[in-house]
Amino acid sequence: MKLSELTKPELDAIRKNANFTEDEEKVFEMASRGKTIVEIADKMNVSERTVDRHIAKVKLKIKKLEAF
C-alpha cells in the first residue's frame, strides 16, 4: 500500500486511530503527499535511516489497525 494512493477519508481514519508519535505523524503526512525518504529526511533535518525507522513504525501501526 502506498500512502499517497489513499483517499483523504482513509488517511484521516488512520491518523485518528494509529496513535502516531509527533515524528511519525510528520513522516506519515509527508509520505502521504508522495515525498521521498530523502525529501522527508531533509525537511525534518534527520538521517534517511531515521526516516526509514519512522516509516517502519508507521506501517506496523497501520497493519495493526487493519487487523481489526
Coordinates of C-alpha atoms in Angstrom, one line a residue:
M1 CA 0.0 0.0 0.0
K2 CA 1.3 3.4 -0.9
L3 CA 0.2 6.2 1.4
S4 CA 0.0 8.6 -1.5
E5 CA -2.7 6.4 -3.1
L6 CA -5.1 6.6 -0.1
T7 CA -8.1 8.9 0.0
K8 CA -8.4 11.7 2.4
P9 CA -11.0 9.9 4.5
E10 CA -8.8 6.8 4.7
L11 CA -5.8 9.0 5.7
D12 CA -7.9 10.7 8.3
A13 CA -9.1 7.4 9.8
I14 CA -5.6 6.1 10.0
R15 CA -4.4 9.3 11.6
K16 CA -7.2 9.3 14.1
N17 CA -6.7 5.7 15.2
A18 CA -3.0 4.9 14.8
N19 CA -1.7 6.8 17.8
F20 CA 1.4 8.2 16.0
T21 CA 4.2 10.0 17.8
E22 CA 4.8 13.5 16.7
D23 CA 7.6 12.5 14.3
E24 CA 5.6 9.5 13.0
E25 CA 2.8 11.9 12.2
K26 CA 5.2 14.2 10.3
V27 CA 6.5 11.3 8.3
F28 CA 3.0 10.0 7.7
E29 CA 1.8 13.3 6.4
M30 CA 4.8 13.9 4.1
A31 CA 4.7 10.3 2.8
S32 CA 1.0 10.6 2.1
R33 CA 1.8 13.6 -0.1
G34 CA 4.3 11.5 -2.1
K35 CA 7.5 12.8 -0.6
T36 CA 10.6 10.6 -0.8
I37 CA 12.7 9.4 2.1
V38 CA 15.4 11.9 1.1
E39 CA 12.9 14.8 1.0
I40 CA 11.4 13.8 4.3
A41 CA 14.9 13.5 5.9
D42 CA 15.9 16.9 4.6
K43 CA 12.7 18.6 5.7
M44 CA 12.9 17.0 9.2
N45 CA 16.7 17.5 9.4
V46 CA 17.3 13.9 10.3
S47 CA 19.1 11.0 8.6
E48 CA 17.4 8.8 5.9
R49 CA 17.8 5.9 8.3
T50 CA 15.8 7.7 11.0
V51 CA 13.0 8.3 8.4
D52 CA 13.2 4.6 7.5
R53 CA 12.6 3.7 11.1
H54 CA 9.7 6.0 11.4
I55 CA 8.2 4.6 8.2
A56 CA 8.6 1.1 9.6
K57 CA 6.8 2.1 12.8
V58 CA 4.0 3.8 10.8
K59 CA 3.5 0.7 8.7
L60 CA 3.3 -1.5 11.7
K61 CA 0.7 0.7 13.4
I62 CA -1.3 0.7 10.2
K63 CA -1.1 -3.0 9.9
K64 CA -2.4 -3.4 13.4
L65 CA -5.3 -1.2 12.5
E66 CA -6.1 -3.4 9.5
A67 CA -6.3 -6.5 11.8
F68 CA -9.5 -5.2 13.4

